[in-house]
Coordinates of C-alpha atoms and ligand atoms in Angstrom, one line a residue:
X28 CA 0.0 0.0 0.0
X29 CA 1.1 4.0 -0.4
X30 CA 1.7 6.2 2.5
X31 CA -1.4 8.0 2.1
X32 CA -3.2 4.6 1.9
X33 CA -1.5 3.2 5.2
X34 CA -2.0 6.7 6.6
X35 CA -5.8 6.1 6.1
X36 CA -5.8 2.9 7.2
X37 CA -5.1 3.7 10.6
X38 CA -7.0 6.8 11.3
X39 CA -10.1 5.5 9.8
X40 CA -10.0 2.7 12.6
X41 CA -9.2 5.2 15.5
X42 CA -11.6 6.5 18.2
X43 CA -12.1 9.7 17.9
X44 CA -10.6 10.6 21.6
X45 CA -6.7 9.4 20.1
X46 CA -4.7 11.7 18.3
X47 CA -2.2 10.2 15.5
X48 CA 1.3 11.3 15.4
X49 CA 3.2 10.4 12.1
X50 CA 6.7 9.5 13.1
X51 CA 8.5 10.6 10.5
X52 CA 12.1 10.5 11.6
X53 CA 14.8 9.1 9.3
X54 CA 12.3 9.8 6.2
X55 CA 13.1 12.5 3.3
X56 CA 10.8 15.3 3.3
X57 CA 9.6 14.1 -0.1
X58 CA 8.0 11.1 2.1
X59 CA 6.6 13.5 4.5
X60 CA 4.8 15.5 1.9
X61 CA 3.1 12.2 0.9
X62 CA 1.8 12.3 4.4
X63 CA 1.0 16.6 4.6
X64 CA -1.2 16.2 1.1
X65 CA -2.7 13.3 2.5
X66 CA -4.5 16.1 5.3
X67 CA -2.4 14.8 8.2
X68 CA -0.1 17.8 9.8
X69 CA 1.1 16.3 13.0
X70 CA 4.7 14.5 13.0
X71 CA 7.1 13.4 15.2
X72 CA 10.6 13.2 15.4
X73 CA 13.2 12.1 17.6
X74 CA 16.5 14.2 17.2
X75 CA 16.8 17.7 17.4
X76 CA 18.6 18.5 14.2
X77 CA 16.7 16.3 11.6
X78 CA 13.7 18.2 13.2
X79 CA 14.7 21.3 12.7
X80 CA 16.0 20.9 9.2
X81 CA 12.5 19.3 7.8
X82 CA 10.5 22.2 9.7
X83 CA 12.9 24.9 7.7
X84 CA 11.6 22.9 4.2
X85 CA 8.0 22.4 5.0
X86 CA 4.8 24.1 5.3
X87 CA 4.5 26.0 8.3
X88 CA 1.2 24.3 9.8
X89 CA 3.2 21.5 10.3
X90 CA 3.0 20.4 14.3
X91 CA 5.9 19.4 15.4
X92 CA 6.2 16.4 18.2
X93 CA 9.6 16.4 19.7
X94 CA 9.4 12.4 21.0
X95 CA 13.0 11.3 21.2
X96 CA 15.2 11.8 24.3
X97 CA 16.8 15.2 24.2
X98 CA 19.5 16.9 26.0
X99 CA 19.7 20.0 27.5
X100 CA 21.6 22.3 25.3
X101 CA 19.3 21.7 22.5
X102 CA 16.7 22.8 23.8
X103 CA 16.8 26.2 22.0
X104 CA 16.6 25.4 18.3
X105 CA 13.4 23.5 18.6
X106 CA 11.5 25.9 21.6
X107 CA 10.2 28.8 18.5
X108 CA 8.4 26.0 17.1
X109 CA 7.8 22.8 18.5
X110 CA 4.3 21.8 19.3
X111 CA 5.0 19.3 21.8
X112 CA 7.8 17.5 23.6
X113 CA 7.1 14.3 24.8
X114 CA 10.3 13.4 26.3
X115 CA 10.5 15.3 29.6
X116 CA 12.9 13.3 31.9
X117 CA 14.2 15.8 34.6
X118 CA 13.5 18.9 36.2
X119 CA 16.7 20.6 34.7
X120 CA 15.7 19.8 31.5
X121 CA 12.1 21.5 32.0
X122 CA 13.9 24.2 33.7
X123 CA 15.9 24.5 30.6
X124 CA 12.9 24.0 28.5
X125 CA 10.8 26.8 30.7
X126 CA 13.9 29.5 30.2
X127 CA 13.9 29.0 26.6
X128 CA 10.4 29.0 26.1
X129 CA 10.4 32.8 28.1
X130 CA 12.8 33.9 25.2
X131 CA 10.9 32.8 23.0
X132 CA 7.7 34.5 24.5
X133 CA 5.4 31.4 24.6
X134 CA 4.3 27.9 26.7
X135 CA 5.7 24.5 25.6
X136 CA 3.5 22.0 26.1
X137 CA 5.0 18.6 27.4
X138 CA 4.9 15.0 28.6
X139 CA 6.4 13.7 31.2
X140 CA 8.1 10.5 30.1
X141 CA 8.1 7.4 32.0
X142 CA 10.0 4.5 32.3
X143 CA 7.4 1.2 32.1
X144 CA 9.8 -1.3 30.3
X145 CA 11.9 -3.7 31.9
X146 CA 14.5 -2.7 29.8
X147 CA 17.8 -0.7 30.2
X148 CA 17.3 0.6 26.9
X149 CA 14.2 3.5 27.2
X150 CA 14.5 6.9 29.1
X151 CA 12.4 8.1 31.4
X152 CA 11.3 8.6 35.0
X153 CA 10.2 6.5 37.3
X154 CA 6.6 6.8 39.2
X155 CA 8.0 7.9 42.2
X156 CA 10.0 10.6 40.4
X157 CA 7.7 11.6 38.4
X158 CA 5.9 12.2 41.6
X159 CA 8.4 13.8 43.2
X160 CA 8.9 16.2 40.4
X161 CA 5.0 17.3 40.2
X162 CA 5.1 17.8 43.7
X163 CA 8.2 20.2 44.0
X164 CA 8.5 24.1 44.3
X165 CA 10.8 24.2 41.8
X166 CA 8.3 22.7 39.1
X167 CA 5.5 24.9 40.5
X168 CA 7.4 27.7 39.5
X169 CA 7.6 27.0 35.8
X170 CA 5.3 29.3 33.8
X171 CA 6.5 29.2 30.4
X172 CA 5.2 25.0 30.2
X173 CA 2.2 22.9 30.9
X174 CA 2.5 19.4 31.5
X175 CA 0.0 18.2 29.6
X176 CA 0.3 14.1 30.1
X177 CA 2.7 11.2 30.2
X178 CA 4.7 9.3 27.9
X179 CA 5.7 5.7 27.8
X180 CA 7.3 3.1 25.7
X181 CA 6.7 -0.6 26.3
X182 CA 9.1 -3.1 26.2
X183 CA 10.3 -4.2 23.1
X184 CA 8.7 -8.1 23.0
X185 CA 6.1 -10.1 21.8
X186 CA 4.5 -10.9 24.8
X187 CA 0.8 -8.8 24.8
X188 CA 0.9 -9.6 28.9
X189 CA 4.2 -8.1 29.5
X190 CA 3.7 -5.4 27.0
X191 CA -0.5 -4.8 28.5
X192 CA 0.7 -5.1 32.0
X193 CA 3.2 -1.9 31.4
X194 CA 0.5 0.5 29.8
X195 CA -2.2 -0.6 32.5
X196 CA 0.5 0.3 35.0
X197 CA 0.9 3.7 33.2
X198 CA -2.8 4.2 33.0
X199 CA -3.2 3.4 36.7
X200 CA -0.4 6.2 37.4
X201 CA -2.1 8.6 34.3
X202 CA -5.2 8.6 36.5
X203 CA -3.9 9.1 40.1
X204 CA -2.0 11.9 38.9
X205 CA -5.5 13.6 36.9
X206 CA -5.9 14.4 40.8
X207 CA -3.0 16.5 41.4
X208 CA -3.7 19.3 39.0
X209 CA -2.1 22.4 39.2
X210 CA -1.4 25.8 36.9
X211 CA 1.2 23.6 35.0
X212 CA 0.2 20.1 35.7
X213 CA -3.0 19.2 33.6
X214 CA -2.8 15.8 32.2
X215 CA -5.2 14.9 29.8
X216 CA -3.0 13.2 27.4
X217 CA -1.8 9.7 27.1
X218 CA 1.1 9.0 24.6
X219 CA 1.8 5.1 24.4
X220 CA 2.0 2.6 21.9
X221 CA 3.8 2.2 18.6
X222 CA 3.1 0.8 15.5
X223 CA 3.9 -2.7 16.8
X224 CA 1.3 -2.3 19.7
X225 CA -1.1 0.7 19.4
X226 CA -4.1 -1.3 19.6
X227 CA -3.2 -2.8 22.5
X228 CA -2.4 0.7 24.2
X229 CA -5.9 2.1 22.9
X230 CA -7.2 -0.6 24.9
X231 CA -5.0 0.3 27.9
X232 CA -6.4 3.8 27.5
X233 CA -3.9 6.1 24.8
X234 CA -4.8 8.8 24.0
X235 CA -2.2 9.8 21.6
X236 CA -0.2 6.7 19.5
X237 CA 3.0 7.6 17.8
X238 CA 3.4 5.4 14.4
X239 CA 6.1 5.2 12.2
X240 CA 6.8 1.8 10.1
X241 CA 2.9 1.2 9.8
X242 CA 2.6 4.4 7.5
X243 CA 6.2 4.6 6.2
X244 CA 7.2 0.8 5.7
X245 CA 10.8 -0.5 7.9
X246 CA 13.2 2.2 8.2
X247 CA 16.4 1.4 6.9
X248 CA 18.7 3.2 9.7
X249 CA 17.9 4.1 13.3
Ligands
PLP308 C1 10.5 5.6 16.3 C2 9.6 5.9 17.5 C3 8.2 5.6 17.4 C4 7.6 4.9 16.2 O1 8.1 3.6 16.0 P1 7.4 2.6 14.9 O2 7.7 1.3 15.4 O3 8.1 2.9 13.6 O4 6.0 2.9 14.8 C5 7.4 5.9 18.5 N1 7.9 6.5 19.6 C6 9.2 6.8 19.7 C7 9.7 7.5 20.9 C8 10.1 6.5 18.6 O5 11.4 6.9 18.8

């Protein structure tokens, strides 16, 4: 099948409460505008630089999803435009995130990104710092971004009980923390599961999949 037929594929079988995000990384922009003619305008990539050099050759009403892990002093070639980062880890990289988002005169929205795979492989936080994060002054005092939900990546198996358990736990945790909402703390937004498993993470309650192979076929590099 084409792009735009995959493309359609999947979004004519979602719910309307789950947003797509075409992960477009390692793809030429030729790919992309497949994708962008096709009527879908949110993408996601995961390294700073290929980011910013696709947004500089595409149409502007492109939203960006930053969704790989990102460090620190990169944060200010993506903050005039990104949509969304989905890869929050620390406080110092909100911190950093929340000064550059002041130069930049705006609010960044963001997940936090947690660590559900029992895998040394995936960033992220666990619960309890995750916890610990919402709950500290230093967060609290954050104006320039809104935590809008969590992020989490599976583990990387076949087994659907391993893999279901993880976005159930993440689910469980996603609730609890609806309960803790503050000026820059109001989740409403899921992001789990992958083109290998975002049916299963519907089920477990996603609200936002991120799918690459399943619209763009195997990429041939990471
Ligand atoms: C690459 C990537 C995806 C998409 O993976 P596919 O298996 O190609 O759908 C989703 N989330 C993150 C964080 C990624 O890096």
């Amino acid at each position: 099948m084409s792009i735009a037929e995959n493309l359609h594929h999947i979004k004519s079988a979602l719910p309307t409460h789950v947003t797509l995000i075409a992960v477009t990384k390692t793809h030429p922009v030729d790919k992309l505008m497949e994708v962008y003619t096709a009527g879908h305008k949110i993408f996601g990539e995961n390294k700073v630089q290929e980011m910013c050099e696709k947004a500089e050759l595409l149409p502007k009403d492109i939203e960006w999803h930053l969704i790989g892990h990102l460090q620190s002093n990169k944060v200010k070639y993506i903050a005039p435009f990104v949509a969304m980062i989905h890869s929050v880890d620390s406080l110092k990289l909100l911190q950093e995130i929340n000064k550059q988002a002041q130069k930049n005169n705006r609010v960044i929205p963001c997940l936090l990104q947690i660590y559900i795979a029992k895998e040394d492989t995936k960033f992220g936080l666990s619960f309890e710092e995750a916890k610990e994060l919402i709950a500290s002054e230093a967060f609290q005092q954050l104006q320039n971004i809104k935590i809008l939900g969590l992020m989490g990546m599976a583990s990387n198996t076949d087994d659907q009980t391993v893999i279901k358990n993880e976005f159930r736990s993440l689910k469980t945790f996603f609730n609890e923390q609806q309960k803790n909402h503050s000026a820059n703390f109001e989740p409403s937004i899921l992001s789990m599961g992958m083109s290998s498993d975002y049916a299963l993470a519907i089920e477990c309650g996603s609200t936002m999949i991120r799918v690459g192979s399943s619209i763009f076929g195997q990429r041939n590099y990471l």
